[in-house]
Tab-separated table of N, CA and C in Angstrom:
chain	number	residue	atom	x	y	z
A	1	UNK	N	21.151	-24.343	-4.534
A	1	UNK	CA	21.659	-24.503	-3.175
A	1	UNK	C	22.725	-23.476	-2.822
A	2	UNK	N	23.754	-23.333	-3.561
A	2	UNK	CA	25.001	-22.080	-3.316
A	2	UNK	C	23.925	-21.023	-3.649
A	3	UNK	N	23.074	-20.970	-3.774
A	3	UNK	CA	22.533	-19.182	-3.918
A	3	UNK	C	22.106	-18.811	-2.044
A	4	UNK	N	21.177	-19.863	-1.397
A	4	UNK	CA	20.704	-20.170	-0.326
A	4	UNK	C	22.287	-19.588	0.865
A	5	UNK	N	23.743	-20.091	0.659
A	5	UNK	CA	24.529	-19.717	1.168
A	5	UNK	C	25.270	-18.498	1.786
A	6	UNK	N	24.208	-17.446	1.240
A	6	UNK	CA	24.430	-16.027	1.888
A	6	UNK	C	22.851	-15.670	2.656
A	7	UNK	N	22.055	-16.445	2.880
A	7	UNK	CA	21.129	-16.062	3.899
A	7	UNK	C	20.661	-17.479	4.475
A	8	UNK	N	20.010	-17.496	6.075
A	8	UNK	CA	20.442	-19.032	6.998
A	8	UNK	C	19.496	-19.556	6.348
A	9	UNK	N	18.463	-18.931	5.662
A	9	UNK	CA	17.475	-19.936	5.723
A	9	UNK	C	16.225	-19.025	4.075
A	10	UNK	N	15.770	-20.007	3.238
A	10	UNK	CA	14.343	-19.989	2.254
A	10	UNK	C	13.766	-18.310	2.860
A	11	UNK	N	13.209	-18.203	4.662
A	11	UNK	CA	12.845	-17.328	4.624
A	11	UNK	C	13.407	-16.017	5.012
A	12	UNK	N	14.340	-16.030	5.424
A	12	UNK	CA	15.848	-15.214	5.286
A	12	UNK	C	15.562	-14.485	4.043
A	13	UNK	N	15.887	-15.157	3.244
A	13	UNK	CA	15.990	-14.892	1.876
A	13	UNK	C	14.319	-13.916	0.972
A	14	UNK	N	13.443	-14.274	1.494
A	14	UNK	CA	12.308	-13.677	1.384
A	14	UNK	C	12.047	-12.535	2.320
A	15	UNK	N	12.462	-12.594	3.298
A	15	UNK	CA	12.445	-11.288	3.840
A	15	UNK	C	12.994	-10.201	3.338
A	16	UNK	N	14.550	-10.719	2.910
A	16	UNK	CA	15.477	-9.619	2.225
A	16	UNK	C	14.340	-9.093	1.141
A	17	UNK	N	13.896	-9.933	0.030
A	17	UNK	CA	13.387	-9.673	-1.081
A	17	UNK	C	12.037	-8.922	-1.052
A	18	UNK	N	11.316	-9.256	0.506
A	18	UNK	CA	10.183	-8.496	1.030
A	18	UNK	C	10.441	-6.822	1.063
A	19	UNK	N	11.601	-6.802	2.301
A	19	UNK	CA	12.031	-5.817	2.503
A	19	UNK	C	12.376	-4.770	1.115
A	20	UNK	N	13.144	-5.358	0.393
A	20	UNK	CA	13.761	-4.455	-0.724
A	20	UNK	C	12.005	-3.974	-1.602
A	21	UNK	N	11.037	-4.516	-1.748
A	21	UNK	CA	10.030	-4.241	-2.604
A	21	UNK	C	9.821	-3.060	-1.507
A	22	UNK	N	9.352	-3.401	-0.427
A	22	UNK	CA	8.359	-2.478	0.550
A	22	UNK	C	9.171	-1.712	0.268
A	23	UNK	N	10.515	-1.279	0.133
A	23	UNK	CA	11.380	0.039	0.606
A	23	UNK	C	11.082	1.029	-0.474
A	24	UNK	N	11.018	-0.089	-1.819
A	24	UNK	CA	10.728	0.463	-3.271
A	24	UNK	C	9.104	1.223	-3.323
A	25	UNK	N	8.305	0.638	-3.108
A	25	UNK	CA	7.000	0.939	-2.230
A	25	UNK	C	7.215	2.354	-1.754
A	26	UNK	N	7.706	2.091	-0.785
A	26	UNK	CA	7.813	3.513	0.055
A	26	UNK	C	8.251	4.801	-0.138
A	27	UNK	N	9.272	4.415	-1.425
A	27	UNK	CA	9.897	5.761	-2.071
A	27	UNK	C	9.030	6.547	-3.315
A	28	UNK	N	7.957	5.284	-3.803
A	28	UNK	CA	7.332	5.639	-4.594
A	28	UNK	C	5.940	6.888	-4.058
A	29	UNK	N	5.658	6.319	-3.047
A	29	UNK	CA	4.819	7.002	-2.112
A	29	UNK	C	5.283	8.511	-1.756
A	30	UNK	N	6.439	8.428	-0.902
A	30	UNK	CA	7.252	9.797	-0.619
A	30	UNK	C	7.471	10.775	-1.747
A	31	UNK	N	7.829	10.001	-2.836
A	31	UNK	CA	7.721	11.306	-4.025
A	31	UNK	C	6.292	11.581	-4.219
A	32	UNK	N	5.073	10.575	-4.563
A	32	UNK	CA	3.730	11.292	-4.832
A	32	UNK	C	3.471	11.779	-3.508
A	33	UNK	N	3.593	12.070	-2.626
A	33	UNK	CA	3.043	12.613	-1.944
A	33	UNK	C	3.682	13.773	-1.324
A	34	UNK	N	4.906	13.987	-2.104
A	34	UNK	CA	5.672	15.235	-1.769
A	34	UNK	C	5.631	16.468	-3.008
A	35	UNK	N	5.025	15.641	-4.364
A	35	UNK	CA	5.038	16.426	-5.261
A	35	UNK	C	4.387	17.903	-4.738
A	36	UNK	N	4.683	19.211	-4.712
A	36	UNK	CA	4.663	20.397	-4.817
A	36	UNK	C	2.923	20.813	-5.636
A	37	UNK	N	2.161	21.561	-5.724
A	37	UNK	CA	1.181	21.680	-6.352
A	37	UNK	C	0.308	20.382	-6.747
A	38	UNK	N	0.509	19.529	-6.202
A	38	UNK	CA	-0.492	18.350	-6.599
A	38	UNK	C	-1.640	18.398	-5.469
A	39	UNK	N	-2.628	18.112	-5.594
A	39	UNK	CA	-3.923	18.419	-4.831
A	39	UNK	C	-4.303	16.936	-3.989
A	40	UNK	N	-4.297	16.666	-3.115
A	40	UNK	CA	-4.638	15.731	-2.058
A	40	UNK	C	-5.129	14.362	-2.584
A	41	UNK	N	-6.160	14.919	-3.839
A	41	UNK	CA	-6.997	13.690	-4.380
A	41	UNK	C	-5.888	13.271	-5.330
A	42	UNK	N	-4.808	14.128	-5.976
A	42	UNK	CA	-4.007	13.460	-6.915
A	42	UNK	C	-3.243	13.317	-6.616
A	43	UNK	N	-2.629	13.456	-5.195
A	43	UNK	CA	-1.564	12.406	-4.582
A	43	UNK	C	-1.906	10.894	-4.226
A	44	UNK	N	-3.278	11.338	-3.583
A	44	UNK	CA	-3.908	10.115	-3.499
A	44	UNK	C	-3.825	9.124	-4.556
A	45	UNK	N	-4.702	9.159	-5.608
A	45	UNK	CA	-4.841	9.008	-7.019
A	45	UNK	C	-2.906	7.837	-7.607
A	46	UNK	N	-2.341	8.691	-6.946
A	46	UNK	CA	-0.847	8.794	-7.274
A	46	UNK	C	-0.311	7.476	-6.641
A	47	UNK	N	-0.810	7.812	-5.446
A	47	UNK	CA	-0.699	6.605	-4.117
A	47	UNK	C	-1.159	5.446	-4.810
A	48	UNK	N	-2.262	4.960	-4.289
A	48	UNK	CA	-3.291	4.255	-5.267
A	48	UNK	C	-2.589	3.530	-6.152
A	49	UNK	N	-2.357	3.981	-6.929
A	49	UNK	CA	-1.585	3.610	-8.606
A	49	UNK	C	-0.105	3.165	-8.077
A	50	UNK	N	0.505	3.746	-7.550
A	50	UNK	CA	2.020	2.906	-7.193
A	50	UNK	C	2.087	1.459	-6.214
A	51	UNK	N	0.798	1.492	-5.461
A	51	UNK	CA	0.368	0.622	-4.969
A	51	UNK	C	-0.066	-1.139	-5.643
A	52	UNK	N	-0.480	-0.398	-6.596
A	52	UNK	CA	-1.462	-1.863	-7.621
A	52	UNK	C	-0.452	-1.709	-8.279
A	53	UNK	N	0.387	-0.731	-8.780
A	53	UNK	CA	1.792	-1.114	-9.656
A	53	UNK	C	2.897	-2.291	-8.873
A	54	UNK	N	2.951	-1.808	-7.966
A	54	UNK	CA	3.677	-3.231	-7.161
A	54	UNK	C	3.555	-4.481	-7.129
A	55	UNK	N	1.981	-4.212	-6.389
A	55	UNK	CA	1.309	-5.746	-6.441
A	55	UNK	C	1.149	-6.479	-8.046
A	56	UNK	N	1.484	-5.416	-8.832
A	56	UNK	CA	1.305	-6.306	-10.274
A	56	UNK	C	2.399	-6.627	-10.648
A	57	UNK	N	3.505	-5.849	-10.438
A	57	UNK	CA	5.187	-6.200	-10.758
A	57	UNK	C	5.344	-7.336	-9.570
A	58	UNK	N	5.384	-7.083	-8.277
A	58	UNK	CA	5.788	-7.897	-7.473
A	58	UNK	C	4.798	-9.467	-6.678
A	59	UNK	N	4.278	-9.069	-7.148
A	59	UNK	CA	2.638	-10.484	-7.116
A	59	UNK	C	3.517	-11.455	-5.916
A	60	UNK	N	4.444	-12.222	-6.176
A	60	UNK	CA	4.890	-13.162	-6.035
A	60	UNK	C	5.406	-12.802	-4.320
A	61	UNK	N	6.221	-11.979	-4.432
A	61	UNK	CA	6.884	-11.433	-3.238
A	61	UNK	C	5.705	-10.656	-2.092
A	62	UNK	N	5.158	-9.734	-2.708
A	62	UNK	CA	4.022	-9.351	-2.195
A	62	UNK	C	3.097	-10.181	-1.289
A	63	UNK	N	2.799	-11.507	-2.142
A	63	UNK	CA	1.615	-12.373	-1.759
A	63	UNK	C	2.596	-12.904	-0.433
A	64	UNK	N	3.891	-13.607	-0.657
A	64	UNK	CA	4.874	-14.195	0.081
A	64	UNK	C	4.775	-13.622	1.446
A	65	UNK	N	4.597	-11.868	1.846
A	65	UNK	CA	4.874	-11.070	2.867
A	65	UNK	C	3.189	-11.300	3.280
A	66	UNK	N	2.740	-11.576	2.802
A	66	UNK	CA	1.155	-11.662	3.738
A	66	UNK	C	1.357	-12.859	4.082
A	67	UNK	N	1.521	-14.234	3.483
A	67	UNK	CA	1.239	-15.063	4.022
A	67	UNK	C	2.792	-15.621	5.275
A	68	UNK	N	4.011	-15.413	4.985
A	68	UNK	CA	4.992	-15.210	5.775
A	68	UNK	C	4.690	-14.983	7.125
A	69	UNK	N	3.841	-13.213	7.068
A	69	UNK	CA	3.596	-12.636	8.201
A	69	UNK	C	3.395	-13.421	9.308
A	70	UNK	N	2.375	-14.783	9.162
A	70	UNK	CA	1.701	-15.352	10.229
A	70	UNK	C	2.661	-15.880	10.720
A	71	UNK	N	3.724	-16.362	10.505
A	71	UNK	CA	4.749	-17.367	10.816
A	71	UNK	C	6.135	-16.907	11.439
A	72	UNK	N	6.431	-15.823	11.023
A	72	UNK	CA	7.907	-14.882	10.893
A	72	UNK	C	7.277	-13.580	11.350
A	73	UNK	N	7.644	-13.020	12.935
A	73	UNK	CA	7.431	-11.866	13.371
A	73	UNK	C	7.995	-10.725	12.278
A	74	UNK	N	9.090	-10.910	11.930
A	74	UNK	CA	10.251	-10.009	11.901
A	74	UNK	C	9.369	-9.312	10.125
A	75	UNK	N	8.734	-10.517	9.522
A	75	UNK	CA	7.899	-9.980	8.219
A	75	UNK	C	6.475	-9.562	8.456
A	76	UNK	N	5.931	-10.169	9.464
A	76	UNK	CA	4.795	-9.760	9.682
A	76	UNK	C	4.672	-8.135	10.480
A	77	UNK	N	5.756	-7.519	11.242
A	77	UNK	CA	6.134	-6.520	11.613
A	77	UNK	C	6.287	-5.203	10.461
A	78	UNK	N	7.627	-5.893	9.768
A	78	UNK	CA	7.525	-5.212	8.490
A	78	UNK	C	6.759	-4.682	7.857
A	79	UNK	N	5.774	-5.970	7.611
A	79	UNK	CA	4.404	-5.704	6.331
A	79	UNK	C	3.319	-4.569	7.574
A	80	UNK	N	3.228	-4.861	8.730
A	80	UNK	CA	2.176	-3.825	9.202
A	80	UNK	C	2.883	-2.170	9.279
A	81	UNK	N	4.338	-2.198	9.120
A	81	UNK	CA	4.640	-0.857	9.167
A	81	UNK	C	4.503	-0.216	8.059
A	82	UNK	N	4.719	-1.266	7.222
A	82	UNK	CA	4.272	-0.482	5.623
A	82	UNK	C	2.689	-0.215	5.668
A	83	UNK	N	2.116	-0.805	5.584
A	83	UNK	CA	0.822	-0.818	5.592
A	83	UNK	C	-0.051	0.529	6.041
A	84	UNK	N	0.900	0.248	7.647
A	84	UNK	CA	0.014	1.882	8.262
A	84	UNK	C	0.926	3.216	8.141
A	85	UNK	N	1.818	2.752	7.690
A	85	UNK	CA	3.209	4.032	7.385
A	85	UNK	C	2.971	4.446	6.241
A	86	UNK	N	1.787	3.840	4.905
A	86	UNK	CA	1.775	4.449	3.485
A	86	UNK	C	0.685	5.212	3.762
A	87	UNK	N	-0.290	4.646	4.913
A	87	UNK	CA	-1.501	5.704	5.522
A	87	UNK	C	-1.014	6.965	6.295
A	88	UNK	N	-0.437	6.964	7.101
A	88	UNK	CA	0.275	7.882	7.782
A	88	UNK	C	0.819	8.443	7.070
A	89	UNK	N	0.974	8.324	6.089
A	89	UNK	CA	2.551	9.288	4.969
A	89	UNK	C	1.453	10.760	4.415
A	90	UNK	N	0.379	9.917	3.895
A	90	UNK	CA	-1.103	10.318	3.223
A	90	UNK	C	-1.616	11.432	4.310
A	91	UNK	N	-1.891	11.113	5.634
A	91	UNK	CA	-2.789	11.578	6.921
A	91	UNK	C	-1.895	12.723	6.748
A	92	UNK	N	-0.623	12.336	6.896
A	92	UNK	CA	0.655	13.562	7.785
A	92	UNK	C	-0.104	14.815	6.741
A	93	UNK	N	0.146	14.786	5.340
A	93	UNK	CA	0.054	15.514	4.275
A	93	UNK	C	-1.909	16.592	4.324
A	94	UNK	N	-2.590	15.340	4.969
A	94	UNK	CA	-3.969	16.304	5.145
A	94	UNK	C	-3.973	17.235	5.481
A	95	UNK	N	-5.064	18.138	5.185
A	95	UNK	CA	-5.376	19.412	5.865
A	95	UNK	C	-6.217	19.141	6.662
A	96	UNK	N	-6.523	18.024	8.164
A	96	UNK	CA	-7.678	17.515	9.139
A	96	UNK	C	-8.601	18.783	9.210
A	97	UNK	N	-8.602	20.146	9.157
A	97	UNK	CA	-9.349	20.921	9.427
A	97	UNK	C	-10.834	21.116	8.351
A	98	UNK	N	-10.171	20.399	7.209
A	98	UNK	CA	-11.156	20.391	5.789
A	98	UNK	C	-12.067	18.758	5.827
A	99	UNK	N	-11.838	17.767	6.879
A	99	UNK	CA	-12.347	16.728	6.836
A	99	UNK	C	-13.380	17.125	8.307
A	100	UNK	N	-14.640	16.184	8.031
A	100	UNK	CA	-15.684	16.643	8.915
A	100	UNK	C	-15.505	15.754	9.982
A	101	UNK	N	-14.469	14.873	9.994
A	101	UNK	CA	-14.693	14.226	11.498
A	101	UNK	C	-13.688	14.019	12.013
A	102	UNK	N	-13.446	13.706	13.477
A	102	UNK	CA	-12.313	14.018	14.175
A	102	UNK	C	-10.307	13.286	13.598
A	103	UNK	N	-9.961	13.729	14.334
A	103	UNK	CA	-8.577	12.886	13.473
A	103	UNK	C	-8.442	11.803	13.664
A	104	UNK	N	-8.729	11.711	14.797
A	104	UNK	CA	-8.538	10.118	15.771
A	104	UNK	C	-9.535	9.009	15.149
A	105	UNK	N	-10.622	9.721	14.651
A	105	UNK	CA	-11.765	8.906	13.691
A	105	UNK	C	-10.950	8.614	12.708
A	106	UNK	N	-10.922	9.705	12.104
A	106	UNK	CA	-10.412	9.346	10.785
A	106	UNK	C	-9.383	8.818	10.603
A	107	UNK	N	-8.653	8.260	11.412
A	107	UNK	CA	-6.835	7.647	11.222
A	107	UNK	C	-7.336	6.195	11.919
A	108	UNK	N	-8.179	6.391	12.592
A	108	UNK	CA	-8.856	4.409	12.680
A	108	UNK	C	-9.431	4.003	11.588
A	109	UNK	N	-10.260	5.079	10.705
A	109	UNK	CA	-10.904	4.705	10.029
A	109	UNK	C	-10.025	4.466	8.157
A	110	UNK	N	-9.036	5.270	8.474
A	110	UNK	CA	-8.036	4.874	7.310
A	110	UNK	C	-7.344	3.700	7.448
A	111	UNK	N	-7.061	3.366	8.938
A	111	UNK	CA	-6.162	1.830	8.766
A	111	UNK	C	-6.712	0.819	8.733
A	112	UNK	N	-8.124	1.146	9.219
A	112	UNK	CA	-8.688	-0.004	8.832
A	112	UNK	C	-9.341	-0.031	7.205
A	113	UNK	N	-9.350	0.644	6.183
A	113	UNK	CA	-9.505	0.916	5.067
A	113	UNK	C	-8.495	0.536	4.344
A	114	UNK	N	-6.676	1.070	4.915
A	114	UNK	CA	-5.604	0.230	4.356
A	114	UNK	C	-5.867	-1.150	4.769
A	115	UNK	N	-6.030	-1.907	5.553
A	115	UNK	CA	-6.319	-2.892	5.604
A	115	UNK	C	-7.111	-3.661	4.744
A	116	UNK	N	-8.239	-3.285	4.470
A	116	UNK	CA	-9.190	-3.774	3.247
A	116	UNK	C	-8.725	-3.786	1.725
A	117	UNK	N	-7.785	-2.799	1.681
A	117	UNK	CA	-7.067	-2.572	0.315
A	117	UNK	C	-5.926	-3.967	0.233
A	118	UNK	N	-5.465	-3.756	1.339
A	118	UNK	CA	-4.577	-4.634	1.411
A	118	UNK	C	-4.990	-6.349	0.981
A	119	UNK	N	-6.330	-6.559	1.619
A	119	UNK	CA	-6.823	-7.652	1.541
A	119	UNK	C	-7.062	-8.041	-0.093
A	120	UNK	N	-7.792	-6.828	-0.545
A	120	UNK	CA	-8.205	-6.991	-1.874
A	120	UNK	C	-7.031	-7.439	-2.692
A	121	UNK	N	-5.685	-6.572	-3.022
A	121	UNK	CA	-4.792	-6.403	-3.351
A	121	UNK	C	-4.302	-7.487	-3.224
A	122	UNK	N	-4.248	-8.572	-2.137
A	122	UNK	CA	-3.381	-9.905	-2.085
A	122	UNK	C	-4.926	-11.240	-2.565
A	123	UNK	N	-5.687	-10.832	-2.788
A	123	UNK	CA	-7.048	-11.854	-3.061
A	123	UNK	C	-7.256	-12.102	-4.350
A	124	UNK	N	-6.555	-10.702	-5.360
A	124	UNK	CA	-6.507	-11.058	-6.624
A	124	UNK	C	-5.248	-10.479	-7.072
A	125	UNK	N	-4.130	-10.569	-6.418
A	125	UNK	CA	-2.559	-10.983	-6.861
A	125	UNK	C	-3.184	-12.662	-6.897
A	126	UNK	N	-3.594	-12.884	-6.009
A	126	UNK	CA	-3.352	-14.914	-5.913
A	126	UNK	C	-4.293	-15.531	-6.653
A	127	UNK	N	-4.955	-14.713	-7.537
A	127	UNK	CA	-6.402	-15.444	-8.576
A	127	UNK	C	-5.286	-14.882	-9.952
A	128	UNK	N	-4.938	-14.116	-9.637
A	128	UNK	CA	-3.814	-14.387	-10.783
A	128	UNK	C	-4.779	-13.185	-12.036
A	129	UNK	N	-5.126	-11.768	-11.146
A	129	UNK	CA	-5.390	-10.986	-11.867
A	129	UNK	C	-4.577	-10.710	-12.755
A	130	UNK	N	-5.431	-9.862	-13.811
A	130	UNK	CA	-4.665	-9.193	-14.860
A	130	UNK	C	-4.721	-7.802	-14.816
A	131	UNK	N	-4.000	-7.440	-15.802
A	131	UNK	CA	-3.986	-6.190	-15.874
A	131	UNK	C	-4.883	-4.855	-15.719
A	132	UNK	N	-6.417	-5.470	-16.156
A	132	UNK	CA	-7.572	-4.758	-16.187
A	132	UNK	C	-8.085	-5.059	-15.342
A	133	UNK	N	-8.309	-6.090	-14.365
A	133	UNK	CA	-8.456	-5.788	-13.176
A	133	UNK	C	-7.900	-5.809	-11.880
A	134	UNK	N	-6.539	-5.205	-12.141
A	134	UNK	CA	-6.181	-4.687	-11.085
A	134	UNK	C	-6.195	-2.821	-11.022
A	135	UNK	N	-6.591	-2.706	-13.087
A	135	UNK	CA	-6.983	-1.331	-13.187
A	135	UNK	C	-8.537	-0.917	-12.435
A	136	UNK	N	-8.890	-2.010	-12.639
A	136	UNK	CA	-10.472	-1.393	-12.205
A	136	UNK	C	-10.226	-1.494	-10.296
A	137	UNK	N	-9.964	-2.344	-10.108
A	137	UNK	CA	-9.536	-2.425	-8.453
A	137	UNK	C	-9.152	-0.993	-7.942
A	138	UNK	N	-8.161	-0.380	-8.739
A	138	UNK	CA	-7.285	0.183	-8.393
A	138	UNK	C	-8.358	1.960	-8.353
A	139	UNK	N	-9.513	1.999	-9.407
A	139	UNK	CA	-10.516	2.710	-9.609
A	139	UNK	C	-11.813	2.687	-8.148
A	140	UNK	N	-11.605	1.571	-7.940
A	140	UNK	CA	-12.385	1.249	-6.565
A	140	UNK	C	-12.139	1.529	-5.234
A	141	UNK	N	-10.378	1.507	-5.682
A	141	UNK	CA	-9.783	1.717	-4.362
A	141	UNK	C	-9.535	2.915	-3.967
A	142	UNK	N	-9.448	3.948	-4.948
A	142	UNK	CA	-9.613	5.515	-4.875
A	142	UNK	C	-10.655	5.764	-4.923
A	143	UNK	N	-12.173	5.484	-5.225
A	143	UNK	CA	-13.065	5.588	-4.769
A	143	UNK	C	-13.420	5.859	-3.263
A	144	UNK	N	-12.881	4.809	-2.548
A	144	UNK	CA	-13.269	4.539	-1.183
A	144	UNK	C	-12.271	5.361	-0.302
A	145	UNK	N	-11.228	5.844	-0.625
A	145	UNK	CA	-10.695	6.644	-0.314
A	145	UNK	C	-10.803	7.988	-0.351
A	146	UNK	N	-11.467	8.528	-1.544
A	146	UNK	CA	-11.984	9.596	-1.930
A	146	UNK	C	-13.257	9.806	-0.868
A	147	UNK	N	-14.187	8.747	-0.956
A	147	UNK	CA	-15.245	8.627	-0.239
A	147	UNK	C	-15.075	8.380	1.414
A	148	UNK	N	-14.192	8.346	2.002
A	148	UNK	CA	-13.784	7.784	3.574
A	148	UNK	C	-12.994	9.179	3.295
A	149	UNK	N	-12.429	10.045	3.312
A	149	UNK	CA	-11.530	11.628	3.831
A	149	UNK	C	-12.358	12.442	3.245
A	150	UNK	N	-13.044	12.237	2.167
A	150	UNK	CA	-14.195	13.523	1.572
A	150	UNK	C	-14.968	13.728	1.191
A	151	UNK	N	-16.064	11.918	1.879
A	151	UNK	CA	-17.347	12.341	1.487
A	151	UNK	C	-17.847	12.357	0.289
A	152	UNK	N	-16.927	12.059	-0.838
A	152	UNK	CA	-17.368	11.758	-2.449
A	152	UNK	C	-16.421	10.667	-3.010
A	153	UNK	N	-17.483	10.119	-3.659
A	153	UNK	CA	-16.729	9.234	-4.694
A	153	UNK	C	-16.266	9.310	-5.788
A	154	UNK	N	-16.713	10.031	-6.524
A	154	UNK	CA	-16.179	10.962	-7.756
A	154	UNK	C	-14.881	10.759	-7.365
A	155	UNK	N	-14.362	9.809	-8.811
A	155	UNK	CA	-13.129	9.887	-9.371
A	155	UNK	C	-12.456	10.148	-10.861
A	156	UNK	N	-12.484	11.371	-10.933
A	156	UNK	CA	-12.209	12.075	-12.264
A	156	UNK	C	-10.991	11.146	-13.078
A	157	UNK	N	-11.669	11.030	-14.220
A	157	UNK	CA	-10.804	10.068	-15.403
A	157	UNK	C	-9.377	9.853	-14.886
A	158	UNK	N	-9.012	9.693	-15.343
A	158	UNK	CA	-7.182	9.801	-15.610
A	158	UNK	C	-6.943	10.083	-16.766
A	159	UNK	N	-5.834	10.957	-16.802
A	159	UNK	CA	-5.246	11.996	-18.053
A	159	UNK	C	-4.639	10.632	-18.760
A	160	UNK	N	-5.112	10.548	-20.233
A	160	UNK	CA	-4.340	10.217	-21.213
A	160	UNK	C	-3.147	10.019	-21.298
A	161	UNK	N	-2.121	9.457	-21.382
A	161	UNK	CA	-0.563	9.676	-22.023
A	161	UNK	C	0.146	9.398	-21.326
């Protein structure tokens, strides 16, 4: 009960804890996708992976901000800026001139793709995935990404170590 005493209310308190993951989220993103010499698919790749790293560290909080959303503008706001702001972070970084269809296509067609990730991502946080499959998820989910900006699915291993 005295912990509850520095925020008005249960979801007060989950927002803060929402907020602080997404922010963590977001910084993880800004560095892969600012790294210097890294190639589009391995920022991506990069993305991807800090993504299912969350949802596997943060399961609890994570799941909390989807289902919150419906109830609490102020989280459901939040969670859609992250959502289309980790797509947008990705888009900003494209070269649109190397993708075959227009931008405006392709930036509907990514949020609604973050969206599907998103879905997946909170469908088996709450089945109470494990580790291996949120690895294989996470193989699927760069797939479709690979395959929605370039037309291939080919997703080359991941380096060892």
């Amino acid at each position: 009960p005295s912990f509850y005493f520095y925020f008005a209310s249960k979801d007060a308190l989950l927002a803060t804890l929402i907020e602080e993951v997404l922010a963590e989220i977001r910084s993880n993103l800004e560095l892969a996708n600012a790294r210097e010499g890294a190639d589009t698919r391995a920022r991506i790749r990069e993305g991807v992976g800090h993504i299912v790293a969350a949802w596997l560290s943060h399961r609890e909080i994570l799941c909390a901000a989807v289902e919150l959303g419906s109830r609490l503008f102020v989280v459901e706001d939040m969670w859609r800026r992250a959502v289309i702001g980790s797509v947008e972070l990705f888009l900003h970084r494209l070269d649109l001139e190397q993708i075959s269809r227009d931008a405006e296509t392709l930036r509907r067609q990514a949020h609604l793709l973050a969206w599907g990730q998103e879905r997946n991502l909170y469908n088996l946080a709450k089945s109470g995935g494990d580790v291996a499959a949120f690895a294989a998820l996470a193989t699927d989910l760069t797939e479709m990404w690979f395959s929605a900006l370039f037309g291939s699915t080919t997703v080359s291993p991941q380096p060892k170590g």
